[in-house]
Coordinates of C-alpha atoms in Angstrom, one line a residue:
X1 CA 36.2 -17.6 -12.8
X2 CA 33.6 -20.7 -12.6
X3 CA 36.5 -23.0 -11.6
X4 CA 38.1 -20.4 -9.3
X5 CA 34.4 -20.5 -7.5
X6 CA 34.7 -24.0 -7.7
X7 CA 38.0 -24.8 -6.2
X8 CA 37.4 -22.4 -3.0
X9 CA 34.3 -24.0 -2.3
X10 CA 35.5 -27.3 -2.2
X11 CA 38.6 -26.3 -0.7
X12 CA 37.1 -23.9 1.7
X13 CA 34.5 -26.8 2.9
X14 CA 37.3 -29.5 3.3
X15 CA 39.7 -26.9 5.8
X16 CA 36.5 -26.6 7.7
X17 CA 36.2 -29.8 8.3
X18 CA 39.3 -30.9 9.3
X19 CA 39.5 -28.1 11.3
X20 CA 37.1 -30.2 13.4
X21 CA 38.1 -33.7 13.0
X22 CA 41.1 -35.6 14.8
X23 CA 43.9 -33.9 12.5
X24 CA 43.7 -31.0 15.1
X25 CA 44.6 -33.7 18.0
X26 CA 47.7 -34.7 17.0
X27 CA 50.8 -33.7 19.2
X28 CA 53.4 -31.4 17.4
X29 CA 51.2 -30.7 14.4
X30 CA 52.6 -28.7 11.9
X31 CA 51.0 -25.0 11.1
X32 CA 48.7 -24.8 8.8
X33 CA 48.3 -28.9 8.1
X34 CA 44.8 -28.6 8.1
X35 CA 45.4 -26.3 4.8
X36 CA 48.1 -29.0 3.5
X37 CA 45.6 -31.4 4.0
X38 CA 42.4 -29.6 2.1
X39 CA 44.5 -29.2 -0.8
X40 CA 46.4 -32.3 -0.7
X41 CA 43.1 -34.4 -1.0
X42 CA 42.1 -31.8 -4.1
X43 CA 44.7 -30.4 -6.1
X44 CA 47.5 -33.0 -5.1
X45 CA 44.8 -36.0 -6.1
X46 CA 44.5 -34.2 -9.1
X47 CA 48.6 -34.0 -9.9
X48 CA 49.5 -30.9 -8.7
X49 CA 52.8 -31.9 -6.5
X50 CA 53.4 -29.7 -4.0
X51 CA 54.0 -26.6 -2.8
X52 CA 49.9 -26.2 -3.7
X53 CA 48.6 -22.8 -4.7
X54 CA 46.8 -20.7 -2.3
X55 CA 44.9 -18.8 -4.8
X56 CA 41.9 -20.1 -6.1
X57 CA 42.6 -18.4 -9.2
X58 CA 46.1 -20.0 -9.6
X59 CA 44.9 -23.5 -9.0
X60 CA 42.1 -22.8 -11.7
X61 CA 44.9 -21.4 -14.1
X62 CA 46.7 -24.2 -13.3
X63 CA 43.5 -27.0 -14.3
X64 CA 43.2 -25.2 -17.1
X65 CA 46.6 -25.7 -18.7
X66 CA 46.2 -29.5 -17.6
X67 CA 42.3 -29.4 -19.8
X68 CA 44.2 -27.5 -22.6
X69 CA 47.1 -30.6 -22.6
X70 CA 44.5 -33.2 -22.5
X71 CA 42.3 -32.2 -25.4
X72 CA 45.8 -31.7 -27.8
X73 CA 46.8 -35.5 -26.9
X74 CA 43.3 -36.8 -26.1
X75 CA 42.8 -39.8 -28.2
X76 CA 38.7 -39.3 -29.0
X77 CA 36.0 -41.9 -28.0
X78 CA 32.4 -41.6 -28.9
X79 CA 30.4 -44.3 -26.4
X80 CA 27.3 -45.8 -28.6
X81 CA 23.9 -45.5 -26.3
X82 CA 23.8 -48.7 -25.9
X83 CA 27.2 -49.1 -24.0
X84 CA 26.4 -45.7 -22.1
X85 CA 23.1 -47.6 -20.7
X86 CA 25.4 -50.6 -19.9
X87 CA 27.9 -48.5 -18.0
X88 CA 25.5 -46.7 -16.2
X89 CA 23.7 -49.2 -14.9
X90 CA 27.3 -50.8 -13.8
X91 CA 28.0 -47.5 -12.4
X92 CA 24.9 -47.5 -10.2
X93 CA 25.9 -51.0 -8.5
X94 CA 29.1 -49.6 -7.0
X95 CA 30.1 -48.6 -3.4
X96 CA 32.4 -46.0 -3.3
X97 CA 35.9 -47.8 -2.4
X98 CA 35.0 -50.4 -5.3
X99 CA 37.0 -47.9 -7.4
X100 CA 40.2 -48.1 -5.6
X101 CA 40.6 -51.5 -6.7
X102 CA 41.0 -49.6 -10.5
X103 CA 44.6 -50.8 -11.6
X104 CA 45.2 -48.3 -14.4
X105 CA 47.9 -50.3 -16.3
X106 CA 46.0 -53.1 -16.5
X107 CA 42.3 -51.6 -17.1
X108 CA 42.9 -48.3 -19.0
X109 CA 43.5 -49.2 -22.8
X110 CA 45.3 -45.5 -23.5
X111 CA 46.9 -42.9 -20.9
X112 CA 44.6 -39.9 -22.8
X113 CA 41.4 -39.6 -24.0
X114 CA 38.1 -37.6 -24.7
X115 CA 35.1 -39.9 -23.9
X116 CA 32.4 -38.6 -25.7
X117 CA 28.4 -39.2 -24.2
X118 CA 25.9 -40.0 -26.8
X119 CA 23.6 -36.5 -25.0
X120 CA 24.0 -35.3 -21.5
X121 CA 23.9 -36.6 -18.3
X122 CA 21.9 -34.7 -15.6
X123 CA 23.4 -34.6 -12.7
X124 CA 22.2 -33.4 -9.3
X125 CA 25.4 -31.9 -7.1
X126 CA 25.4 -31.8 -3.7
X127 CA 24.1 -28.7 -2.9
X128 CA 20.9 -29.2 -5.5
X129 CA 22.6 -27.7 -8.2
X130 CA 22.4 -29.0 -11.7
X131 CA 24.6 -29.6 -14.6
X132 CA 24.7 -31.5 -17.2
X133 CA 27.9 -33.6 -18.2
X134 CA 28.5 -34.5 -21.9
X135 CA 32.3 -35.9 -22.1
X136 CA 35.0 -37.4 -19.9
X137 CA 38.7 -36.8 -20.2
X138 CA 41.7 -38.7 -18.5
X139 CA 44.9 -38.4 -18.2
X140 CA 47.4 -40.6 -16.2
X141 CA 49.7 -38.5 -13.3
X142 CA 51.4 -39.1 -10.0
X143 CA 49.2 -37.9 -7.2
X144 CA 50.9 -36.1 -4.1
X145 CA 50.2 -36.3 -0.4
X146 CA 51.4 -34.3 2.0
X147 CA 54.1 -36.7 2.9
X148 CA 56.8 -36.0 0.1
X149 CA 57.4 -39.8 0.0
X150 CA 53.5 -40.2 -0.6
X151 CA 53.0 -40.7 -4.1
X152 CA 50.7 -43.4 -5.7
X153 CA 49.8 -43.9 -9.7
X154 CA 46.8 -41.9 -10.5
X155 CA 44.4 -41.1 -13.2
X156 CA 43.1 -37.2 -13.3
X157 CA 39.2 -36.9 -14.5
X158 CA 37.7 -34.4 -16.1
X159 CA 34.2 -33.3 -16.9
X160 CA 32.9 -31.3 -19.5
X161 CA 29.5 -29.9 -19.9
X162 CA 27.6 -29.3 -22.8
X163 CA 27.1 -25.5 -23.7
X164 CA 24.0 -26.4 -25.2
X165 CA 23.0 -28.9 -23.1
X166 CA 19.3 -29.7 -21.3
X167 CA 20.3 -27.4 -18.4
X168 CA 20.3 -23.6 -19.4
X169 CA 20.1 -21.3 -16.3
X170 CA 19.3 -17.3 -16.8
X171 CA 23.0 -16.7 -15.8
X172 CA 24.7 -19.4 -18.4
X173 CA 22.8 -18.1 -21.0
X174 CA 23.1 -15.0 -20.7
X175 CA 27.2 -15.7 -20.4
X176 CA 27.0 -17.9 -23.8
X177 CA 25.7 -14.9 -25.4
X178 CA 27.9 -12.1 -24.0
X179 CA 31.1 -14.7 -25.2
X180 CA 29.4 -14.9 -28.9
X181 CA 28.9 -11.6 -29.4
X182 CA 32.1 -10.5 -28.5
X183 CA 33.7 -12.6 -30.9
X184 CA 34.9 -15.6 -29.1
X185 CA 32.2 -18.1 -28.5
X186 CA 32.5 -21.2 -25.7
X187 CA 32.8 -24.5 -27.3
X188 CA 30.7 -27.0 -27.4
X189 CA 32.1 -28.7 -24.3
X190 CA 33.0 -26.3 -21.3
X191 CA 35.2 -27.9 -18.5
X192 CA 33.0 -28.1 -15.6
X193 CA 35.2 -30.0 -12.7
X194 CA 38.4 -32.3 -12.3
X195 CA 38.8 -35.3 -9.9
X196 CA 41.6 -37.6 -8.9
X197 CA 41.5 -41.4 -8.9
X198 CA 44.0 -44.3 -7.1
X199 CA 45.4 -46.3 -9.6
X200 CA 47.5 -48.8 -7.9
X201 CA 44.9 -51.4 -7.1
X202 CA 45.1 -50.0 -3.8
X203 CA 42.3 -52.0 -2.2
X204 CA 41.9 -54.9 -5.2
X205 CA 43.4 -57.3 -2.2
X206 CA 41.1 -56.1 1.0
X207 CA 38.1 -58.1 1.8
X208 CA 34.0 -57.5 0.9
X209 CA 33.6 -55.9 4.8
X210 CA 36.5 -54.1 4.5
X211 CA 35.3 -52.4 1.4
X212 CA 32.4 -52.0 3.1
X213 CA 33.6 -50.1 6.2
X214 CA 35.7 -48.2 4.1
X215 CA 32.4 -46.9 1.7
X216 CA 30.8 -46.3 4.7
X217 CA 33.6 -44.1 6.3
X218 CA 33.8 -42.3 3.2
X219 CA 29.8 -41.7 2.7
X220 CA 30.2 -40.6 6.3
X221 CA 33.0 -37.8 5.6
X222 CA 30.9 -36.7 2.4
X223 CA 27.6 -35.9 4.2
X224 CA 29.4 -34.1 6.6
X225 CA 31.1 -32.0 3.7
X226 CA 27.3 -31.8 2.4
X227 CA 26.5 -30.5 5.3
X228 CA 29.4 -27.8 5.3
X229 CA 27.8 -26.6 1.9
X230 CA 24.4 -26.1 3.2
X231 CA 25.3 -21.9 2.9
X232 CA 25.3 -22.9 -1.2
X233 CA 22.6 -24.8 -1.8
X234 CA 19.8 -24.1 -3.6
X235 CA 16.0 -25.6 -4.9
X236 CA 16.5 -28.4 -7.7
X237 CA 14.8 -26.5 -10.3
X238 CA 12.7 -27.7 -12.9
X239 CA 15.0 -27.1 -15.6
X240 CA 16.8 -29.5 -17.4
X241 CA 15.7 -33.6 -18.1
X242 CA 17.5 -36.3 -19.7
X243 CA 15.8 -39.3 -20.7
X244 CA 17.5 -42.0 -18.3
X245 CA 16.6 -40.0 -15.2
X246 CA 18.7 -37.3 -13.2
X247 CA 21.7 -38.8 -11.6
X248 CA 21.4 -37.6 -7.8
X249 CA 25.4 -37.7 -7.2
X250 CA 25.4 -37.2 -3.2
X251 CA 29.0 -38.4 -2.6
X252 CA 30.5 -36.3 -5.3
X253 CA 31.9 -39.8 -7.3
X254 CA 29.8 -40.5 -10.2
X255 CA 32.4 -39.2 -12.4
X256 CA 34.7 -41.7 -10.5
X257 CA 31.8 -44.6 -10.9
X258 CA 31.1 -43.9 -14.2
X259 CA 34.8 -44.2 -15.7
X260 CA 35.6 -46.9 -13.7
X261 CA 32.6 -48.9 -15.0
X262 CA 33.8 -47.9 -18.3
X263 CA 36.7 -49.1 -18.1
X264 CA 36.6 -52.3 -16.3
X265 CA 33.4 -53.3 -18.4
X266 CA 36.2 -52.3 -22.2
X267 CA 38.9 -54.4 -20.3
X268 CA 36.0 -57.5 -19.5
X269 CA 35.0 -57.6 -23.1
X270 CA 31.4 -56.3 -22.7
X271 CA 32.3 -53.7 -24.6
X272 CA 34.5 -53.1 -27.3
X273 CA 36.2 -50.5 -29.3
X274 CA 36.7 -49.7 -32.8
X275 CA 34.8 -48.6 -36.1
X276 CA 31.5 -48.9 -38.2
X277 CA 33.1 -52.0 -40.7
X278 CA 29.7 -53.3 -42.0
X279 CA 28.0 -52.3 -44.1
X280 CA 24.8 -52.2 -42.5
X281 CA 26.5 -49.8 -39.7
X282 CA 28.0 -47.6 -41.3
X283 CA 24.3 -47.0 -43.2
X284 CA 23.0 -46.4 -39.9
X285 CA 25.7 -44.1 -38.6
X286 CA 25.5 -42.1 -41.8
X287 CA 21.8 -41.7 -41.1
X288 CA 23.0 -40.7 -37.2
X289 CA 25.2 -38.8 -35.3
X290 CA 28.2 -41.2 -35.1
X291 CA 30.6 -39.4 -36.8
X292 CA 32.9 -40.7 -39.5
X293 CA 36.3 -39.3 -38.9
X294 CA 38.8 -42.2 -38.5
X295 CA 40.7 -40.3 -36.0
X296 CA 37.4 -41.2 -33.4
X297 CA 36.9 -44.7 -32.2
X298 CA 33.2 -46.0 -31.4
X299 CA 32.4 -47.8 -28.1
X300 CA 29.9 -50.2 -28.0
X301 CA 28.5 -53.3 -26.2
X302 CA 30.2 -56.4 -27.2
X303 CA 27.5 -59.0 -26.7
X304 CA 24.9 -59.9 -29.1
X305 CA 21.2 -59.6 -28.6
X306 CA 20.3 -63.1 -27.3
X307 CA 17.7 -64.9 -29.4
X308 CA 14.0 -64.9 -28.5
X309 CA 12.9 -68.6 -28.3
X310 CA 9.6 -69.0 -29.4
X311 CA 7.4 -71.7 -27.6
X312 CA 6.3 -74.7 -29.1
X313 CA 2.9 -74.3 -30.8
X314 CA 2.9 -70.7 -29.2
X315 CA 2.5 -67.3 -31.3
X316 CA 5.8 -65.5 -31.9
X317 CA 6.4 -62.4 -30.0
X318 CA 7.0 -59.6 -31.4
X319 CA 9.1 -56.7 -30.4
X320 CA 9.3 -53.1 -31.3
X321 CA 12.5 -51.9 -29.4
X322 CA 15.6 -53.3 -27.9
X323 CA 15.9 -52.7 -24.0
X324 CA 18.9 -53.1 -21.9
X325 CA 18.8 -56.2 -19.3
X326 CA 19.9 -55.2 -15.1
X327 CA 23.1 -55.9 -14.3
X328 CA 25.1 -57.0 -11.4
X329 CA 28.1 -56.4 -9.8
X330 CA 30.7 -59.2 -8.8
X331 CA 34.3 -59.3 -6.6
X332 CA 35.5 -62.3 -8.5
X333 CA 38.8 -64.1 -6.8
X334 CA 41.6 -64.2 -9.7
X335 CA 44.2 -67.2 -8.5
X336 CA 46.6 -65.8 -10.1
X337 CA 46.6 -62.8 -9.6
X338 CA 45.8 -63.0 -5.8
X339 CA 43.4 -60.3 -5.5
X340 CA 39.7 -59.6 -6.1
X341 CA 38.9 -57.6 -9.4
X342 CA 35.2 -56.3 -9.6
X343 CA 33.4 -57.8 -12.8
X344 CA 29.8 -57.8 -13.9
X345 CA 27.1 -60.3 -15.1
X346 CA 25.3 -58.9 -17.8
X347 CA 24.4 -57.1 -19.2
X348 CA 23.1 -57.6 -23.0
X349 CA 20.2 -56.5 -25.1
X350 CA 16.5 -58.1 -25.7
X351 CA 14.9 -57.4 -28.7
X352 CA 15.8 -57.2 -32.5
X353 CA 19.0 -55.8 -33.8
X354 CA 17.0 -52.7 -36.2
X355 CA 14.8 -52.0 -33.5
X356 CA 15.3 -48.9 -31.8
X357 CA 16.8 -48.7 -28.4
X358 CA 14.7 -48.2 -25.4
X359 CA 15.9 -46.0 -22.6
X360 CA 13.7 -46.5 -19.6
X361 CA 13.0 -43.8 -17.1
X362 CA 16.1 -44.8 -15.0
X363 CA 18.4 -45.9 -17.7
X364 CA 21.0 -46.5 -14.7
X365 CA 18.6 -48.8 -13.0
X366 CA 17.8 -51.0 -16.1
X367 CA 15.3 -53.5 -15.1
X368 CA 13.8 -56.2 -17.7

């Protein structure tokens, strides 16, 4: 019922506003293209070819069945907090058609998996709501335009929340325990959305401007959809904190930001995947959370803490924690390639190796 609500919202805002942009102008329109279009750049992003559904209800059935397929073949990664600080601060450097330069042969390392969030994100939606997201699933597909010929590689996204997460409204709680005591509890991590992504390099070959007209005619398009959703929103309430700051996702694409930070910082070597092998880490994962199955792979940052040179006839300083340095973002030329992939400088940590990590107010802004 949540993602029936969901889908007819977003569906029902998008017909709205194309019922008001230039689609209506064009001579010998088809019927009902502004419909064809609303679901095209929703459910047809998100794999479903057409003839789309009508009912919300059948398009939620339908997203379900797709969640249900991607957690059976899901191959599990659990992101260390350090790497989640890292890709969140990449994230937060990123205009919104950065991420259809994403070429998803050559920067996703597996077709399915469950990224796993060392605790939850906060995010603020677009109409004030909260939720809080606590895993990331993908799953390449073949998106579908209205065009029948309009097909393009794609990745499908999608966002789980944690049931027991910072952000616990009267209504979800009191659905967590109706579910419990009648005998079939939620999991842990409840679907929450889905999103398509491009990823066919589309833009990788455009220039900086262009990418920046393009981010701007897209932030455009999604404040006017904000502004179609005005009848939903609602007061940010006080009711749910995470310790790198709420995430105020305005254009609806941190999902999209944050995996394609992800993955273009695995595929750059600032991070890396694989298992505790030392000894000293697997001591400190059996004294954490990281769990020990060898079915799960571990992501974390790659680079070494650089060391602190002291100064000649100074006193050493001393530190108690380990802090992520800032970032930023690059559109570095590849020759040989001929096209522009987007890369980052940075980011590594300060401090000693046993310290614990820091997370600053605004983990996603990570300043030294």
């Amino acid at each position: 019922m949540t993602l029936a609500e969901t889908i007819g919202n977003v569906v029902g805002e998008l017909h709205a506003v194309l019922l008001n942009s230039n689609v209506s102008e064009f001579a010998d329109k088809p019927a009902g293209i502004e419909q064809d279009a609303a679901l095209s750049m929703t459910l047809g992003k998100q794999g479903h070819p057409p003839p789309w559904p009508r009912a919300a209800g059948e398009a939620a059935s339908w997203q379900i069945r797709q969640i249900g397929k991607l957690l059976r073949q899901a191959e599990v990664l659990v992101i260390s907090p350090a790497a989640h600080a890292a890709v969140m601060a990449a994230a937060a450097t990123l205009e919104p058609a950065d991420v259809s330069t994403l070429d998803r042969e050559r920067d996703i390392p597996m077709r399915t998996a469950l990224l796993v969030l060392p605790e939850p994100v906060v995010v603020v939606n677009r109409t004030g709501s909260l939720s809080d997201t606590r895993a990331f699933g993908w799953q390449f597909i073949t998106q579908h335009q209205i065009l029948p010929t309009a097909q393009y590689p794609g990745v499908r996204i999608s966002t789980f929340m944690d049931r027991d997460g910072p952000v616990q409204p009267a209504g979800w709680r009191q659905a967590v325990s109706h579910a419990r005591a009648s005998g079939s509890p939620l999991p842990p991590l409840m679907p929450d959305g889905m999103y398509g992504m491009r990823g066919d390099a589309c833009l990788a070959l455009e220039s900086t401007e262009t990418i920046a007209r393009l981010s701007e005619d897209y932030r455009q398009m999604q404040d006017v959809l904000t502004q179609a959703s005005q009848w939903r929103a609602e007061p940010v309430l006080e009711m749910g904190e995470w310790a790198g700051g709420r995430v105020v996702d305005r254009y609806d694409d941190f999902a999209a930001r944050y995996m394609f930070a992800f993955w273009r910082l695995l595929s750059q070597g600032v991070t890396a995947a694989g298992l505790p092998q030392s000894p000293a880490v697997r001591a400190a994962a059996q004294r954490s959370d990281t769990p020990q199955d060898p079915d799960v792979r571990v992501i974390r940052l790659a680079a070494p803490s650089p060391r602190q040179s002291d100064e000649a006839g100074g006193a050493k300083r001393v530190y108690s924690h380990r802090w992520p340095v800032r970032m930023h973002k690059v559109r570095q030329w590849y020759p040989s390639h001929q096209e522009h992939r987007v890369i980052w400088r940075g980011p590594y940590l300060k401090g000693p190796t046993d310290a614990p990590l820091m997370m600053g107010e605004k983990v996603y802004l990570v300043d030294s």
